[in-house]
Short mmCIF file of C-alpha atoms in Angstrom, two decimals:
data_model
loop_
_atom_site.label_atom_id
_atom_site.label_comp_id
_atom_site.label_asym_id
_atom_site.label_seq_id
_atom_site.Cartn_x
_atom_site.Cartn_y
_atom_site.Cartn_z
CA ARG A 1 28.92 -45.95 57.48
CA LYS A 2 32.22 -44.14 57.15
CA ARG A 3 35.42 -44.07 59.16
CA VAL A 4 36.94 -40.61 59.55
CA LEU A 5 40.46 -39.80 60.72
CA LEU A 6 41.19 -36.18 61.61
CA SER A 7 44.65 -34.74 62.26
CA PRO A 8 45.21 -31.16 63.47
CA PRO A 9 47.60 -28.79 61.66
CA ARG A 10 50.40 -29.56 64.12
CA GLN A 11 50.60 -33.05 62.53
CA TYR A 12 51.57 -31.48 59.20
CA ALA A 13 55.26 -32.35 59.55
CA TYR A 14 54.47 -36.06 59.94
CA LEU A 15 52.08 -36.51 57.00
CA TYR A 16 54.37 -35.77 54.02
CA PRO A 17 51.99 -33.91 51.72
CA PHE A 18 52.55 -33.80 47.99
CA PRO A 19 53.99 -30.52 46.69
CA HIS A 20 51.48 -27.78 45.98
CA THR A 21 52.55 -27.95 42.32
CA HIS A 22 51.71 -31.68 42.14
CA VAL A 23 48.38 -32.96 40.81
CA SER A 24 47.77 -34.63 44.20
CA TYR A 25 48.52 -31.54 46.27
CA HIS A 26 47.03 -31.37 49.76
CA GLN A 27 47.11 -35.16 49.92
CA SER A 28 49.59 -37.29 51.82
CA GLN A 29 52.25 -39.24 49.94
CA VAL A 30 51.97 -42.00 52.54
CA ASP A 31 49.90 -45.10 51.83
CA PHE A 32 47.98 -45.29 55.10
CA ALA A 33 47.12 -48.95 54.49
CA ASP A 34 50.78 -49.91 54.05
CA PRO A 35 53.05 -47.02 55.12
CA ASP A 36 56.68 -47.06 54.00
CA VAL A 37 58.34 -45.99 57.23
CA LEU A 38 61.80 -46.06 55.67
CA THR A 39 60.82 -43.39 53.16
CA PHE A 40 58.50 -41.55 55.56
CA PRO A 41 60.03 -42.16 59.00
CA ASP A 42 58.17 -39.40 60.86
CA PHE A 43 54.81 -40.86 59.86
CA THR A 44 55.13 -43.15 62.87
CA ARG A 45 54.70 -40.03 65.03
CA ALA A 46 51.43 -38.98 63.38
CA GLY A 47 48.26 -39.03 65.43
CA ALA A 48 44.60 -38.69 64.59
CA VAL A 49 41.12 -38.55 66.07
CA GLU A 50 38.84 -41.33 64.81
CA ALA A 51 35.09 -41.14 64.30
CA ILE A 52 32.57 -43.56 62.80
CA LEU A 53 29.75 -41.84 60.93
CA GLU A 54 26.41 -43.59 61.00
CA PRO A 55 23.52 -42.82 58.59
CA GLY A 56 22.29 -39.29 59.23
CA ASP A 57 25.44 -38.15 61.05
CA ALA A 58 27.32 -34.97 60.20
CA ILE A 59 30.88 -33.97 61.04
CA TYR A 60 32.62 -30.61 61.11
CA ILE A 61 36.22 -30.53 59.88
CA PRO A 62 38.07 -27.44 61.20
CA PRO A 63 40.18 -25.30 58.84
CA PHE A 64 43.49 -26.83 57.76
CA TRP A 65 42.80 -30.14 59.53
CA TRP A 66 43.94 -33.20 57.60
CA HIS A 67 41.29 -35.83 57.05
CA ARG A 68 41.00 -39.34 55.67
CA ILE A 69 37.56 -40.79 54.99
CA GLU A 70 36.97 -44.49 54.35
CA ALA A 71 33.63 -46.00 53.37
CA LEU A 72 32.83 -49.03 55.52
CA ASP A 73 29.61 -49.76 53.64
CA LEU A 74 27.98 -48.62 50.42
CA SER A 75 27.29 -44.98 51.17
CA LEU A 76 26.54 -41.56 49.77
CA SER A 77 27.54 -38.30 51.41
CA MET A 78 27.57 -34.59 50.71
CA SER A 79 30.16 -32.02 51.75
CA VAL A 80 29.87 -28.26 52.03
CA VAL A 81 33.03 -26.15 51.91
CA SER A 82 33.07 -22.64 53.32
CA PRO A 83 35.90 -20.09 53.61
CA SER A 84 37.59 -19.84 56.98
CA ALA A 85 38.83 -16.78 58.83
CA GLU A 86 42.37 -18.14 58.53
CA GLU A 87 42.08 -18.43 54.75
CA GLY A 88 40.66 -14.93 54.50
CA HIS A 89 43.50 -13.52 56.57
CA LEU A 90 46.22 -15.26 54.54
CA ALA A 91 44.52 -14.39 51.24
CA LYS A 92 45.39 -10.74 51.84
CA ALA A 93 49.05 -11.73 51.76
CA SER A 94 48.64 -14.10 48.82
CA TRP A 95 47.07 -11.41 46.64
CA THR A 96 49.55 -8.66 47.45
CA LYS A 97 51.02 -7.46 44.17
CA LEU A 98 54.75 -8.06 43.77
CA PRO A 99 57.15 -5.95 41.64
CA PHE A 100 58.07 -8.74 39.23
CA GLY A 101 56.18 -7.57 36.15
CA ALA A 102 59.24 -6.24 34.32
CA LEU A 103 61.38 -9.34 34.91
CA GLU A 104 61.88 -11.25 31.68
CA SER A 105 64.58 -13.93 31.83
CA VAL A 106 64.41 -17.03 34.01
CA GLU A 107 67.54 -15.86 35.81
CA GLN A 108 66.00 -12.47 36.64
CA LYS A 109 62.83 -14.14 37.88
CA ALA A 110 64.70 -16.75 39.91
CA VAL A 111 67.01 -14.25 41.60
CA GLY A 112 64.16 -11.77 42.14
CA VAL A 113 62.02 -14.41 43.84
CA GLN A 114 65.05 -15.60 45.79
CA ILE A 115 65.71 -12.13 47.22
CA TYR A 116 62.04 -11.62 48.00
CA LEU A 117 61.68 -14.96 49.80
CA VAL A 118 64.86 -14.52 51.81
CA HIS A 119 63.55 -11.20 53.12
CA LEU A 120 60.07 -12.59 53.70
CA LEU A 121 61.24 -15.73 55.51
CA SER A 122 63.56 -13.70 57.71
CA ARG A 123 60.59 -11.73 59.02
CA LEU A 124 57.93 -14.40 59.58
CA ARG A 125 57.18 -15.71 63.05
CA GLY A 126 57.95 -19.36 63.59
CA ILE A 127 60.65 -19.47 60.89
CA THR A 128 64.18 -19.85 62.25
CA SER A 129 65.92 -19.08 58.95
CA PRO A 130 65.32 -19.35 55.20
CA ARG A 131 67.89 -22.14 55.06
CA ASP A 132 66.20 -24.24 57.74
CA TYR A 133 62.73 -23.68 56.32
CA ALA A 134 63.84 -24.70 52.81
CA ARG A 135 65.40 -27.88 54.16
CA GLU A 136 62.27 -28.78 56.10
CA LEU A 137 60.04 -28.07 53.11
CA TYR A 138 62.21 -30.14 50.78
CA ASP A 139 62.40 -33.10 53.15
CA LEU A 140 58.66 -33.00 53.73
CA ARG A 141 57.34 -32.52 50.21
CA PHE A 142 60.05 -33.33 47.65
CA ALA A 143 62.64 -35.77 49.02
CA ALA A 144 60.65 -38.94 48.31
CA LEU A 145 59.74 -37.75 44.80
CA PHE A 146 63.21 -36.55 43.77
CA PRO A 147 65.81 -38.60 45.67
CA GLU A 148 68.43 -37.88 43.00
CA SER A 149 68.12 -34.15 43.75
CA SER A 150 68.29 -34.42 47.51
CA LEU A 151 69.89 -31.57 49.40
CA GLU A 152 72.82 -33.80 50.33
CA ALA A 153 73.40 -34.91 46.72
CA LEU A 154 73.31 -31.36 45.40
CA ARG A 155 75.48 -30.03 48.20
CA VAL A 156 78.38 -32.40 47.51
CA LYS A 157 78.18 -32.03 43.75
CA ALA A 158 81.32 -30.22 42.60
CA ALA A 159 79.93 -28.64 39.43
CA PRO A 160 76.14 -28.27 39.32
CA THR A 161 74.56 -27.85 35.92
CA GLU A 162 73.14 -24.51 34.85
CA GLU A 163 69.66 -25.96 35.35
CA GLU A 164 70.50 -26.75 38.98
CA ASP A 165 72.25 -23.39 39.47
CA MET A 166 69.24 -21.38 38.34
CA CYS A 167 69.76 -18.76 41.04
CA LEU A 168 73.41 -18.28 40.04
CA MET A 169 74.67 -19.19 43.50
CA HIS A 170 77.81 -20.75 41.99
CA ARG A 171 78.31 -17.82 39.63
CA PRO A 172 78.58 -14.80 41.96
CA ASP A 173 79.60 -12.32 39.26
CA LYS A 174 76.54 -13.14 37.18
CA HIS A 175 74.39 -13.14 40.32
CA LYS A 176 75.54 -9.59 41.09
CA PHE A 177 75.01 -8.51 37.47
CA THR A 178 71.47 -9.90 37.54
CA ARG A 179 70.74 -8.54 41.02
CA ASP A 180 71.83 -5.03 40.08
CA LYS A 181 69.13 -4.91 37.39
CA LEU A 182 66.31 -5.78 39.79
CA PRO A 183 64.02 -3.31 41.60
CA LYS A 184 65.62 -4.37 44.87
CA GLU A 185 64.10 -1.68 47.09
CA ARG A 186 60.57 -2.49 45.87
CA ILE A 187 61.17 -6.23 46.31
CA ILE A 188 62.33 -5.71 49.90
CA ALA A 189 59.40 -3.37 50.63
CA SER A 190 56.96 -5.99 49.30
CA ALA A 191 58.48 -8.65 51.54
CA ARG A 192 58.10 -6.37 54.53
CA THR A 193 54.46 -5.64 53.66
CA VAL A 194 53.52 -9.30 53.25
CA ALA A 195 55.31 -10.24 56.47
CA GLU A 196 53.39 -7.58 58.37
CA LEU A 197 50.09 -8.89 56.97
CA VAL A 198 50.91 -12.47 57.94
CA ASN A 199 52.29 -11.62 61.37
CA TYR A 200 49.58 -9.10 62.26
CA ASP A 201 47.14 -11.45 63.92
CA GLU A 202 48.46 -14.45 65.81
CA PHE A 203 45.13 -16.28 65.71
CA VAL A 204 46.57 -18.03 62.61
CA GLU A 205 48.64 -20.67 64.36
CA THR A 206 52.21 -21.25 63.27
CA LYS A 207 51.59 -24.66 61.65
CA ILE A 208 48.78 -23.24 59.52
CA LEU A 209 51.10 -20.42 58.52
CA GLN A 210 53.74 -22.93 57.45
CA VAL A 211 51.27 -24.87 55.28
CA TRP A 212 50.24 -21.65 53.56
CA LEU A 213 53.85 -20.53 53.25
CA GLY A 214 54.92 -23.74 51.53
CA ASP A 215 52.15 -23.34 48.94
CA TYR A 216 52.95 -19.65 48.46
CA LEU A 217 56.66 -20.34 48.02
CA GLU A 218 55.99 -23.08 45.48
CA ASP A 219 53.67 -20.85 43.45
CA LEU A 220 56.34 -18.14 43.25
CA ALA A 221 59.01 -20.67 42.29
CA ARG A 222 56.72 -22.15 39.62
CA TRP A 223 56.25 -18.70 38.11
CA ALA A 224 60.00 -18.08 38.13
CA VAL A 225 61.47 -21.39 36.94
CA GLY A 226 58.59 -23.63 35.84
CA THR A 227 56.77 -26.50 37.53
CA SER A 228 59.39 -29.13 36.69
CA ARG A 229 62.13 -27.20 38.52
CA VAL A 230 60.36 -26.08 41.69
CA HIS A 231 62.12 -28.79 43.71
CA LEU A 232 65.50 -27.55 42.46
CA PHE A 233 64.61 -23.98 43.44
CA VAL A 234 63.74 -25.12 46.96
CA ALA A 235 66.90 -27.21 47.19
CA GLN A 236 69.27 -24.60 45.76
CA CYS A 237 68.06 -21.05 46.04
CA LEU A 238 67.30 -20.81 49.75
CA ASP A 239 70.13 -22.99 51.03
CA PHE A 240 72.31 -20.37 52.69
CA ASP A 241 75.21 -22.73 53.20
CA ARG A 242 75.93 -22.25 49.53
CA LEU A 243 75.06 -18.62 48.93
CA PRO A 244 78.06 -16.43 48.00
CA ASP A 245 79.18 -14.05 50.75
CA GLU A 246 78.62 -10.98 48.60
CA ALA A 247 75.08 -12.08 47.80
CA ILE A 248 74.37 -12.69 51.49
CA SER A 249 75.30 -9.18 52.56
CA THR A 250 73.31 -7.64 49.72
CA ILE A 251 70.26 -9.84 50.11
CA TRP A 252 70.11 -9.25 53.84
CA GLU A 253 70.46 -5.49 53.46
CA GLU A 254 67.81 -3.67 55.51
CA GLY A 255 67.09 -6.90 57.36
CA PRO A 256 67.56 -7.49 61.09
CA ALA A 257 70.66 -5.91 62.58
CA VAL A 258 72.53 -9.19 63.08
CA LEU A 259 71.76 -12.42 61.26
CA SER A 260 73.14 -15.86 61.96
CA PHE A 261 74.60 -17.76 59.03
CA GLU A 262 76.03 -21.10 60.11
CA ASP A 263 79.01 -20.18 62.30
CA ASP A 264 79.39 -16.68 60.88
CA MET A 265 77.56 -13.49 61.72
CA VAL A 266 76.52 -11.11 58.97
CA GLU A 267 76.00 -7.54 60.11
CA SER A 268 74.01 -5.01 58.15
#
């Protein structure tokens, strides 16, 4: 016999998955047998459907549903995985070619991906802002693994190291110099194309979109700055509280007519 717990995609924010770039990706960081509610406070809000599988039983797990399976007796089981319509739809966006082939330095890659993601996040349904999404993603996937690099710790740090300032957000002159060498129009056009693909069909529910988006963002950050610095990219490069004003107006160029940035309004 086996005990099965199933949680729908809307429970994603309570289950604290490992980062997509972690060896245990798509698994929860929470020890279900002894949850640390101080480290993972929202886990107390998680819910699940329980089923007990008897010999000969079968169970269907819908796409993007979280599941935990516990053997109650000595048992043997077989699983069959098949592509879902949601995965097929999002794969079109994942495999869209991006104009990053000519970028060479880490700084060019980091700033190029930053500009692309800011434009993409600004266009996706269910995302209030790049800043808010980055904070939610960091708190959910990275905060417990990298407490020394928390958003609060980095925000109050007077002089971040060059490693932490990989997107040049504290060096606006160098950010502009790097930005001016990028194929900005093609980057913005790519963001618009991917957003249209993702937003086209609303049968992909918002929580599934956010799971995919977190993985997609991490993969781009890994390409730009390396696996060991993905958490710093999420913490630094999309936190609009700390983006230089000049970079904001340039990055948001061709975006929505009026964009909210904390208490200020940036008009394009």
